[in-house]
mmCIF file with all atom_site columns, C-alpha atoms in Angstrom:
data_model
loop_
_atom_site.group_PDB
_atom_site.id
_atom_site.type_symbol
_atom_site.label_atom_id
_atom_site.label_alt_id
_atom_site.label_comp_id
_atom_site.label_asym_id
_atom_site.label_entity_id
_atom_site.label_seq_id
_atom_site.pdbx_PDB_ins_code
_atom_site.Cartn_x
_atom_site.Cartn_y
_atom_site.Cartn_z
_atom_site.occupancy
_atom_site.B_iso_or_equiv
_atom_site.pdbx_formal_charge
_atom_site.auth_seq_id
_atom_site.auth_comp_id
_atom_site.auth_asym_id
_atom_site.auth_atom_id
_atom_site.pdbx_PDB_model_num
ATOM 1   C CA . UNK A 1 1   ? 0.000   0.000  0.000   1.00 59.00 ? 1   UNK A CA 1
ATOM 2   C CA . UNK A 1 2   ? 0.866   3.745  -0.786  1.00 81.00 ? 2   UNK A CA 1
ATOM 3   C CA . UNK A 1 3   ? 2.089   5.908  1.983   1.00 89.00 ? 3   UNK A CA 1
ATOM 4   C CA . UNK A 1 4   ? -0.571  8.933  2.044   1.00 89.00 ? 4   UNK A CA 1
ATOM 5   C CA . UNK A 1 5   ? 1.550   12.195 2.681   1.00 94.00 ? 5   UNK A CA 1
ATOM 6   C CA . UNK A 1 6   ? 0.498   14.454 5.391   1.00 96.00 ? 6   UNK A CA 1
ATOM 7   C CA . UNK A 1 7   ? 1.649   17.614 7.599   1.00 96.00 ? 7   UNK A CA 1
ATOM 8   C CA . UNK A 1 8   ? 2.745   17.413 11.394  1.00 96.00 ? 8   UNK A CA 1
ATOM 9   C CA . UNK A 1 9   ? -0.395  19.637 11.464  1.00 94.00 ? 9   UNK A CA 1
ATOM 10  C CA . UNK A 1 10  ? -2.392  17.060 10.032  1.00 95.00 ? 10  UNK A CA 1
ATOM 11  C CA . UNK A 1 11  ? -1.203  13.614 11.863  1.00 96.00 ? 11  UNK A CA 1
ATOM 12  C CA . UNK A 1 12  ? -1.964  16.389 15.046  1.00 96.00 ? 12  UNK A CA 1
ATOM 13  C CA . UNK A 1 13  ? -5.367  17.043 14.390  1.00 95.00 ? 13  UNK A CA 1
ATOM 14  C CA . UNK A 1 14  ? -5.981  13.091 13.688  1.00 96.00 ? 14  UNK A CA 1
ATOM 15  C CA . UNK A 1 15  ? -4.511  11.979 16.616  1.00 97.00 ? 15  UNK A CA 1
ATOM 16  C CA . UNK A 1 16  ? -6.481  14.670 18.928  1.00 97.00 ? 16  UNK A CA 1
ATOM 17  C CA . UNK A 1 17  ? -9.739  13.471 17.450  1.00 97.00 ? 17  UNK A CA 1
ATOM 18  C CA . UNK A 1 18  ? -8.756  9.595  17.983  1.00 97.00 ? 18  UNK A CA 1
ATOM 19  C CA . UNK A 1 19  ? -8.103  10.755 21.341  1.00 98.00 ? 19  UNK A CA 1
ATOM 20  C CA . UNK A 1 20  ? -11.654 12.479 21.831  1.00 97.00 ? 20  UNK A CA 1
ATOM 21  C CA . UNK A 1 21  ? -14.152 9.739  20.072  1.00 97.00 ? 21  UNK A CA 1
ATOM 22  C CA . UNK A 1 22  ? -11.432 6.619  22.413  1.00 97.00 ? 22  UNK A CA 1
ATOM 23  C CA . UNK A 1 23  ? -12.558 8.900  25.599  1.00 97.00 ? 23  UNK A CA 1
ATOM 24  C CA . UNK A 1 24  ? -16.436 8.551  23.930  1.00 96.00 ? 24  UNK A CA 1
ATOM 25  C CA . UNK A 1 25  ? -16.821 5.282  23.751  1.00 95.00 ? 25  UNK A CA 1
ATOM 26  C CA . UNK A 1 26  ? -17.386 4.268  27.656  1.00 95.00 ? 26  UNK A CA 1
ATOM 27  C CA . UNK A 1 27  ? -20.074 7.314  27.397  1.00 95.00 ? 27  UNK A CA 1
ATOM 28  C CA . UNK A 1 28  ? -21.413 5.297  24.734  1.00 94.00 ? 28  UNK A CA 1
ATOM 29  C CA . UNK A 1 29  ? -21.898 2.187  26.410  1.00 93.00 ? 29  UNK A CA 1
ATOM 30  C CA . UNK A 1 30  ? -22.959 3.841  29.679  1.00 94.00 ? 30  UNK A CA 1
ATOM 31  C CA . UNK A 1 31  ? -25.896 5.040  27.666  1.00 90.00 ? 31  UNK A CA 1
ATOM 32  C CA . UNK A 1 32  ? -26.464 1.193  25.561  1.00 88.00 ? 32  UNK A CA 1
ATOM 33  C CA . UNK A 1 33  ? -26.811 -0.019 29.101  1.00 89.00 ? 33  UNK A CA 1
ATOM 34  C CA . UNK A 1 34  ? -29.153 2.192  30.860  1.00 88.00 ? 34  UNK A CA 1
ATOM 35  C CA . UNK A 1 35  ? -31.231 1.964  27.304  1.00 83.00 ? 35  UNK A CA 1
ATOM 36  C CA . UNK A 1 36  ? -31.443 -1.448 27.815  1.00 84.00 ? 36  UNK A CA 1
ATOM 37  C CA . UNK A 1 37  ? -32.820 -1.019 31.420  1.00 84.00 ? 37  UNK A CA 1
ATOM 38  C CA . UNK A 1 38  ? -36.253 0.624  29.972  1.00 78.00 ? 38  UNK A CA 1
ATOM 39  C CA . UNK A 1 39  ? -37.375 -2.887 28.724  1.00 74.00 ? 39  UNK A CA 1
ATOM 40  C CA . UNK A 1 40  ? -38.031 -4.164 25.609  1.00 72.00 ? 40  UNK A CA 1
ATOM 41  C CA . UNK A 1 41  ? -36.014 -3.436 22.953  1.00 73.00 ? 41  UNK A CA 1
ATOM 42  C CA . UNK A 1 42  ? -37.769 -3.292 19.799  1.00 75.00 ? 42  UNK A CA 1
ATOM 43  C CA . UNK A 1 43  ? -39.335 -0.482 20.820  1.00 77.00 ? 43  UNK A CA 1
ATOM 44  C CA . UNK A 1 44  ? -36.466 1.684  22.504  1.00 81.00 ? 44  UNK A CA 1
ATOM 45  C CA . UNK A 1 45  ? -35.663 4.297  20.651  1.00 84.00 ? 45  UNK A CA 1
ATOM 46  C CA . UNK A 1 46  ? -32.922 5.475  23.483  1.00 86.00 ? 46  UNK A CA 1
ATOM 47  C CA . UNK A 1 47  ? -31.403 2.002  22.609  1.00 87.00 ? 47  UNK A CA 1
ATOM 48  C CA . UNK A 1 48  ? -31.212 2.390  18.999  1.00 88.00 ? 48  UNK A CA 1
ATOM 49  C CA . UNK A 1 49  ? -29.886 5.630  18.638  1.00 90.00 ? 49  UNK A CA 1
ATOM 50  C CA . UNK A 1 50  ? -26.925 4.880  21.457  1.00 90.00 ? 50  UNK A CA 1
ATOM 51  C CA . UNK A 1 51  ? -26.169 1.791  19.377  1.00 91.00 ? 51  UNK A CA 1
ATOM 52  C CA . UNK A 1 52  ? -26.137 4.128  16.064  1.00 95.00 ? 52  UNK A CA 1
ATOM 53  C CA . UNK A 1 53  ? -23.752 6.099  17.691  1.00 96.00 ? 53  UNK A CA 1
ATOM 54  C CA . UNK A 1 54  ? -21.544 3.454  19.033  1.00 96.00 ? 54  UNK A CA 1
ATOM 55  C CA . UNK A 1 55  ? -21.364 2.211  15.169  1.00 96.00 ? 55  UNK A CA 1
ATOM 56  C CA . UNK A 1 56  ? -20.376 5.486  14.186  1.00 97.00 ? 56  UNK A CA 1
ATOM 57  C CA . UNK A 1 57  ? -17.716 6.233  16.400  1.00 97.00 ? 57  UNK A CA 1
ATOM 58  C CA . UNK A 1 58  ? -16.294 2.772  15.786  1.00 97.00 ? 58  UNK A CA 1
ATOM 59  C CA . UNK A 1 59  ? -16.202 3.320  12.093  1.00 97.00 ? 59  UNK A CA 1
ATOM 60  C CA . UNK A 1 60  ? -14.451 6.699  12.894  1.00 97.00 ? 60  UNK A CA 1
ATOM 61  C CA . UNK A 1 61  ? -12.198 5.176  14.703  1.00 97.00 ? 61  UNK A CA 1
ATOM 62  C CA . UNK A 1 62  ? -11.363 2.744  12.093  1.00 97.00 ? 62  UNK A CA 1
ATOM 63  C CA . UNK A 1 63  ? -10.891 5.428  9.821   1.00 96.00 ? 63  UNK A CA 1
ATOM 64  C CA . UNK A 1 64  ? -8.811  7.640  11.821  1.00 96.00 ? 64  UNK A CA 1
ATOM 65  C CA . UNK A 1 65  ? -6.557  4.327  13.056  1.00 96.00 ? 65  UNK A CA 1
ATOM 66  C CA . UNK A 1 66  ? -6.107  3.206  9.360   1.00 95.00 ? 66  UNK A CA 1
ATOM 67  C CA . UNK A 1 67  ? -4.972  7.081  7.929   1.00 94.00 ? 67  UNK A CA 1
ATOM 68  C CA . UNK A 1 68  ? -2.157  7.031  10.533  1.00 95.00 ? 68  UNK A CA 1
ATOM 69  C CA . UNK A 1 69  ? -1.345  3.834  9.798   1.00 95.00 ? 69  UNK A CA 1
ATOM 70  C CA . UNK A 1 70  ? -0.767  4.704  6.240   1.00 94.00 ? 70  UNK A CA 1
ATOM 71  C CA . UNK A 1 71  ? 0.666   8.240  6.841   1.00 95.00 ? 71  UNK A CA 1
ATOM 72  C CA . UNK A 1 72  ? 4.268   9.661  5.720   1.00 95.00 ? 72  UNK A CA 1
ATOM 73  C CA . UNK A 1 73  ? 4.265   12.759 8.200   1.00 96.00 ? 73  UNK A CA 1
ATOM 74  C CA . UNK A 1 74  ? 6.261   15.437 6.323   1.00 96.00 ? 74  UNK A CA 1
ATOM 75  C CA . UNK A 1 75  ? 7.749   18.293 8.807   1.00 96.00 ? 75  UNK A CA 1
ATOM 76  C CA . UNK A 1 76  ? 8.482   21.193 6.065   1.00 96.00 ? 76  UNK A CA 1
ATOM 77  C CA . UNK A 1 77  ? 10.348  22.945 8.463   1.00 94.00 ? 77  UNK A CA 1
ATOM 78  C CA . UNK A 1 78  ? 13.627  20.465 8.744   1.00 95.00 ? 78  UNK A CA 1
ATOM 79  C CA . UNK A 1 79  ? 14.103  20.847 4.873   1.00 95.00 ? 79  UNK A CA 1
ATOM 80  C CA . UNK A 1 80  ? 15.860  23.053 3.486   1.00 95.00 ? 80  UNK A CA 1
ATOM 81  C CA . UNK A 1 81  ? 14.289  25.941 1.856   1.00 95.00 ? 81  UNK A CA 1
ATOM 82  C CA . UNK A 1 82  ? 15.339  25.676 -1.807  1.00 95.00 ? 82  UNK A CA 1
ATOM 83  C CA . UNK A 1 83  ? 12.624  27.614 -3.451  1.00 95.00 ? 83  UNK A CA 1
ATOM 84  C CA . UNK A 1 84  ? 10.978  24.986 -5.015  1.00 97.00 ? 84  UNK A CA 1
ATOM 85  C CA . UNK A 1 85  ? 7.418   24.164 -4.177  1.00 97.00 ? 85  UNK A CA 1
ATOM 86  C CA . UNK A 1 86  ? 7.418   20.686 -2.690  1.00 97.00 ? 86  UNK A CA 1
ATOM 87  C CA . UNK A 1 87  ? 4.361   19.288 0.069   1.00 97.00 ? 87  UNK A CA 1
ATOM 88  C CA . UNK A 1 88  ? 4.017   21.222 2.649   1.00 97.00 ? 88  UNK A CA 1
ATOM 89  C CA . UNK A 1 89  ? 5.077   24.042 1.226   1.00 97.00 ? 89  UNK A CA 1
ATOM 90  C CA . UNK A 1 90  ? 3.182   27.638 1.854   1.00 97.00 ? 90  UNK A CA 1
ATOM 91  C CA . UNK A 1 91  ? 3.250   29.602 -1.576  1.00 98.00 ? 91  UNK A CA 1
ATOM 92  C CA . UNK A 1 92  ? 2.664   32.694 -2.348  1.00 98.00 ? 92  UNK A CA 1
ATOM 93  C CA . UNK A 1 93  ? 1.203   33.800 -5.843  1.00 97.00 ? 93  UNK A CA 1
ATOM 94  C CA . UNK A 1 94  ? 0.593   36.555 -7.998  1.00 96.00 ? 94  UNK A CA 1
ATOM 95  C CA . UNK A 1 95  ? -2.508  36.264 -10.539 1.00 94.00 ? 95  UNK A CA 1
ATOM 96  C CA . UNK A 1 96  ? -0.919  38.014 -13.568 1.00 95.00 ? 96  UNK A CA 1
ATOM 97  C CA . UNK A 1 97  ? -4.074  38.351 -15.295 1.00 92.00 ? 97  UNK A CA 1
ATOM 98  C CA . UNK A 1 98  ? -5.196  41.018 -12.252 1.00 94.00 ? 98  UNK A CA 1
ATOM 99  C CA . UNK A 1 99  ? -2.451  41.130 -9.955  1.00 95.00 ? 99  UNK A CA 1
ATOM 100 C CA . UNK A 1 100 ? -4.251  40.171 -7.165  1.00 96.00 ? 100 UNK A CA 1
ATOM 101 C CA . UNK A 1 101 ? -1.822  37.583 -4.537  1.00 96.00 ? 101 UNK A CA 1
ATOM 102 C CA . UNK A 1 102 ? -2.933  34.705 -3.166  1.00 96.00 ? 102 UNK A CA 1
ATOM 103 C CA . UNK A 1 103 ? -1.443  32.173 -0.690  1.00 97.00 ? 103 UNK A CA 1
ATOM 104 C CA . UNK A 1 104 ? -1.849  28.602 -0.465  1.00 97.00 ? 104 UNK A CA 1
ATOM 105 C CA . UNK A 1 105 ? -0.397  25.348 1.841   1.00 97.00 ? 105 UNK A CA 1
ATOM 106 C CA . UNK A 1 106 ? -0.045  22.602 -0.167  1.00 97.00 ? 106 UNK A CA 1
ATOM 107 C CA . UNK A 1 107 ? -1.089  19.643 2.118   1.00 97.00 ? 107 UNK A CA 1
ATOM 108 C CA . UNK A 1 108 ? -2.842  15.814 2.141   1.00 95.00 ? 108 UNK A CA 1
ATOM 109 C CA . UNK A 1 109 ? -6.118  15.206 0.657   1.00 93.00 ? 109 UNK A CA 1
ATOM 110 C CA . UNK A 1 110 ? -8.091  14.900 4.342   1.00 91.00 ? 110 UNK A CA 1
ATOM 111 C CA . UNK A 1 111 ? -5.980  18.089 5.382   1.00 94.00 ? 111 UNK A CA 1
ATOM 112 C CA . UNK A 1 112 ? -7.647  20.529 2.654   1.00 96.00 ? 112 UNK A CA 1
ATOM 113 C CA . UNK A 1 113 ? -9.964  23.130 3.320   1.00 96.00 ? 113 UNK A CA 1
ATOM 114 C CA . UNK A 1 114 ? -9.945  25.953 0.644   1.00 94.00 ? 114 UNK A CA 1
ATOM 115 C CA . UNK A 1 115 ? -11.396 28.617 3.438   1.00 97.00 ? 115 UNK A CA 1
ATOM 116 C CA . UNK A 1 116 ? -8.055  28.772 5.150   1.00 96.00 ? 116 UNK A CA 1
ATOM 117 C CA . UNK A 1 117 ? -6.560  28.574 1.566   1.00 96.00 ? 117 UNK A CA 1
ATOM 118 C CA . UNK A 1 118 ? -4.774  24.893 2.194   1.00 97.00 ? 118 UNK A CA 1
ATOM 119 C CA . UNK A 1 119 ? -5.121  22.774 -0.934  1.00 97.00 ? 119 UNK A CA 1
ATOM 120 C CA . UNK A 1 120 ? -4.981  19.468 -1.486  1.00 96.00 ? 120 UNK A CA 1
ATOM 121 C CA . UNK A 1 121 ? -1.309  18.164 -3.138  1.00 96.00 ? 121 UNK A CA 1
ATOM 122 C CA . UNK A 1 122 ? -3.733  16.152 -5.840  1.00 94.00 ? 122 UNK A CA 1
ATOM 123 C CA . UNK A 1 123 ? -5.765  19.520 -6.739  1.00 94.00 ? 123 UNK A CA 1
ATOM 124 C CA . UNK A 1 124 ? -5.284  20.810 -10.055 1.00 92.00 ? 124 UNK A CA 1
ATOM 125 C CA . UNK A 1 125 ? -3.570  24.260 -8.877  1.00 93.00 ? 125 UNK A CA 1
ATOM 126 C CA . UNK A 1 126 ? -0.828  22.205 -6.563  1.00 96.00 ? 126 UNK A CA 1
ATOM 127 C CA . UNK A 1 127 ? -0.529  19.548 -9.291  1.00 95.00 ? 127 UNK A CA 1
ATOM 128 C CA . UNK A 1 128 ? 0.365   22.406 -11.324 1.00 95.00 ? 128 UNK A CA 1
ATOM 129 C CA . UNK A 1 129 ? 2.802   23.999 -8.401  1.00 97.00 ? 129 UNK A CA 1
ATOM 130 C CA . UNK A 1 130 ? 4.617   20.695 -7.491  1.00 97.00 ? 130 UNK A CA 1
ATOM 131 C CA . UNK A 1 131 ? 8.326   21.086 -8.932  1.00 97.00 ? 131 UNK A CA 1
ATOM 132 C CA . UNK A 1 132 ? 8.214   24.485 -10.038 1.00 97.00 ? 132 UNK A CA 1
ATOM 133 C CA . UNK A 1 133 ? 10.566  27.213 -8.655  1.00 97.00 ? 133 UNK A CA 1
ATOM 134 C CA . UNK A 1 134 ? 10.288  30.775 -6.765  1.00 96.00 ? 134 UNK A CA 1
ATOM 135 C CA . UNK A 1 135 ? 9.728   32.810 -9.491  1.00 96.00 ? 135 UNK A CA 1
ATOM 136 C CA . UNK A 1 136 ? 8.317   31.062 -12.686 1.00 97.00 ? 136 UNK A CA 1
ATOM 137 C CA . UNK A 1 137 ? 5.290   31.621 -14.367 1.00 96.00 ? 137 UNK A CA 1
ATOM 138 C CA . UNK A 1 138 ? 3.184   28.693 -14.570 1.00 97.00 ? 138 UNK A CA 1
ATOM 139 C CA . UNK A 1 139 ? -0.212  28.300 -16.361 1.00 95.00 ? 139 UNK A CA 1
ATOM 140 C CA . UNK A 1 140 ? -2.865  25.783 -14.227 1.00 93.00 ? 140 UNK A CA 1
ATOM 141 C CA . UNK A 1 141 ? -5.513  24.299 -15.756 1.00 88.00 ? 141 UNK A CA 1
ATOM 142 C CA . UNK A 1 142 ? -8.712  25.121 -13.624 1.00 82.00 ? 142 UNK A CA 1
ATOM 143 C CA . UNK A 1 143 ? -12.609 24.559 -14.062 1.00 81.00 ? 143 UNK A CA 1
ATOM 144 C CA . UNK A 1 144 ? -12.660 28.130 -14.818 1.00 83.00 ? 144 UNK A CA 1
ATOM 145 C CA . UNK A 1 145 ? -10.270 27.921 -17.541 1.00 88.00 ? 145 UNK A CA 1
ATOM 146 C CA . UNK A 1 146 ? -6.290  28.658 -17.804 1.00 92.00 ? 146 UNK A CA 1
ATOM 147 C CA . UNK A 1 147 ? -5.222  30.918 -15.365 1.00 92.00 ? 147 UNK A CA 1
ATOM 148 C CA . UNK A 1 148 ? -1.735  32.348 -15.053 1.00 95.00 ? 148 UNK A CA 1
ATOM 149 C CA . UNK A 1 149 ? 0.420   32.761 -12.028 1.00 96.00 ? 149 UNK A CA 1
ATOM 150 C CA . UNK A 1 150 ? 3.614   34.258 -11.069 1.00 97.00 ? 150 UNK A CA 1
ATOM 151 C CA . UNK A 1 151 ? 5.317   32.392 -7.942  1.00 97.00 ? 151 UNK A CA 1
ATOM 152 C CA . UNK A 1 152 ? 6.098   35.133 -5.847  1.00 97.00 ? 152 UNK A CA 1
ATOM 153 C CA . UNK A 1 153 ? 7.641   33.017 -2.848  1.00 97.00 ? 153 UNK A CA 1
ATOM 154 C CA . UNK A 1 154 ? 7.760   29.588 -1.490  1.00 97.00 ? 154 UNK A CA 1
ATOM 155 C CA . UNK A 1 155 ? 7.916   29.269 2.472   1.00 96.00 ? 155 UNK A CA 1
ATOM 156 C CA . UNK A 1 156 ? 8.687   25.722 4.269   1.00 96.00 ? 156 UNK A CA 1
ATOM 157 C CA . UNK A 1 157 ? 6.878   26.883 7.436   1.00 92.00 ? 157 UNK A CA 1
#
């Protein structure tokens, strides 16, 4: 199997939410038993619902466990900053079309979220990044059509 690349950020936020749905579960089963002490339970809705949300959690769980397990954490900051966009990096870029900047982290696919500008390393704009240098112009490809971009600077922060 693949090792899935991710940032120290990333394996942190994983591991804190492992930590919170682990400290769950005895909740969970608290609230299976005392479901189970209202009678019959075809008919307990208390029961069923604690019992969906034991599933849940387990499958989260699962997931969570199984990322980590196939994770290659990447800590930017002990490489050496060469200028060239690699994972992890933070770039900075400059639209050319209307000057306007823009930065973006390049991180994992379960890291992204485009409101606090970190992309995915698979998305078309760090796809289009990856191996280019401080300073080259680089066309990308997007669903709104070819867009052109100076990069202004690469960080490894």
């Amino acid at each position: 199997m693949d090792r899935v690349p991710m940032t120290v950020s990333g394996e942190k936020k994983l591991r804190t939410e492992l930590e919170r749905l682990t400290k769950l579960r005895p909740q969970i089963s608290k609230a299976i038993a005392e479901a189970r002490e209202l009678g019959d339970l075809k008919e307990n809705s208390e029961y069923h619902a604690a019992r969906e949300q034991q599933g849940l959690c387990e499958a989260q769980i699962r997931d969570i466990e199984f990322k980590l397990s196939n994770s290659q954490v990447i800590d930017i900051s002990k490489i050496e900053n060469t200028g060239k966009v690699i994972f992890g990096s933070t770039v900075n870029l400059i639209d050319l079309a209307t000057e306007e900047e823009v930065k973006y982290h390049i991180v994992g696919d379960d890291e992204a979220d485009i409101k606090h500008n970190q992309i995915s390393v698979n998305s078309p704009i760090a796809r289009g990044l990856i191996g280019k240098m401080e300073g080259d112009e680089v066309t990308i490809q997007t669903p709104g059509g070819a867009k052109e971009f100076e990069i202004d600077q690469v960080e490894y922060i």
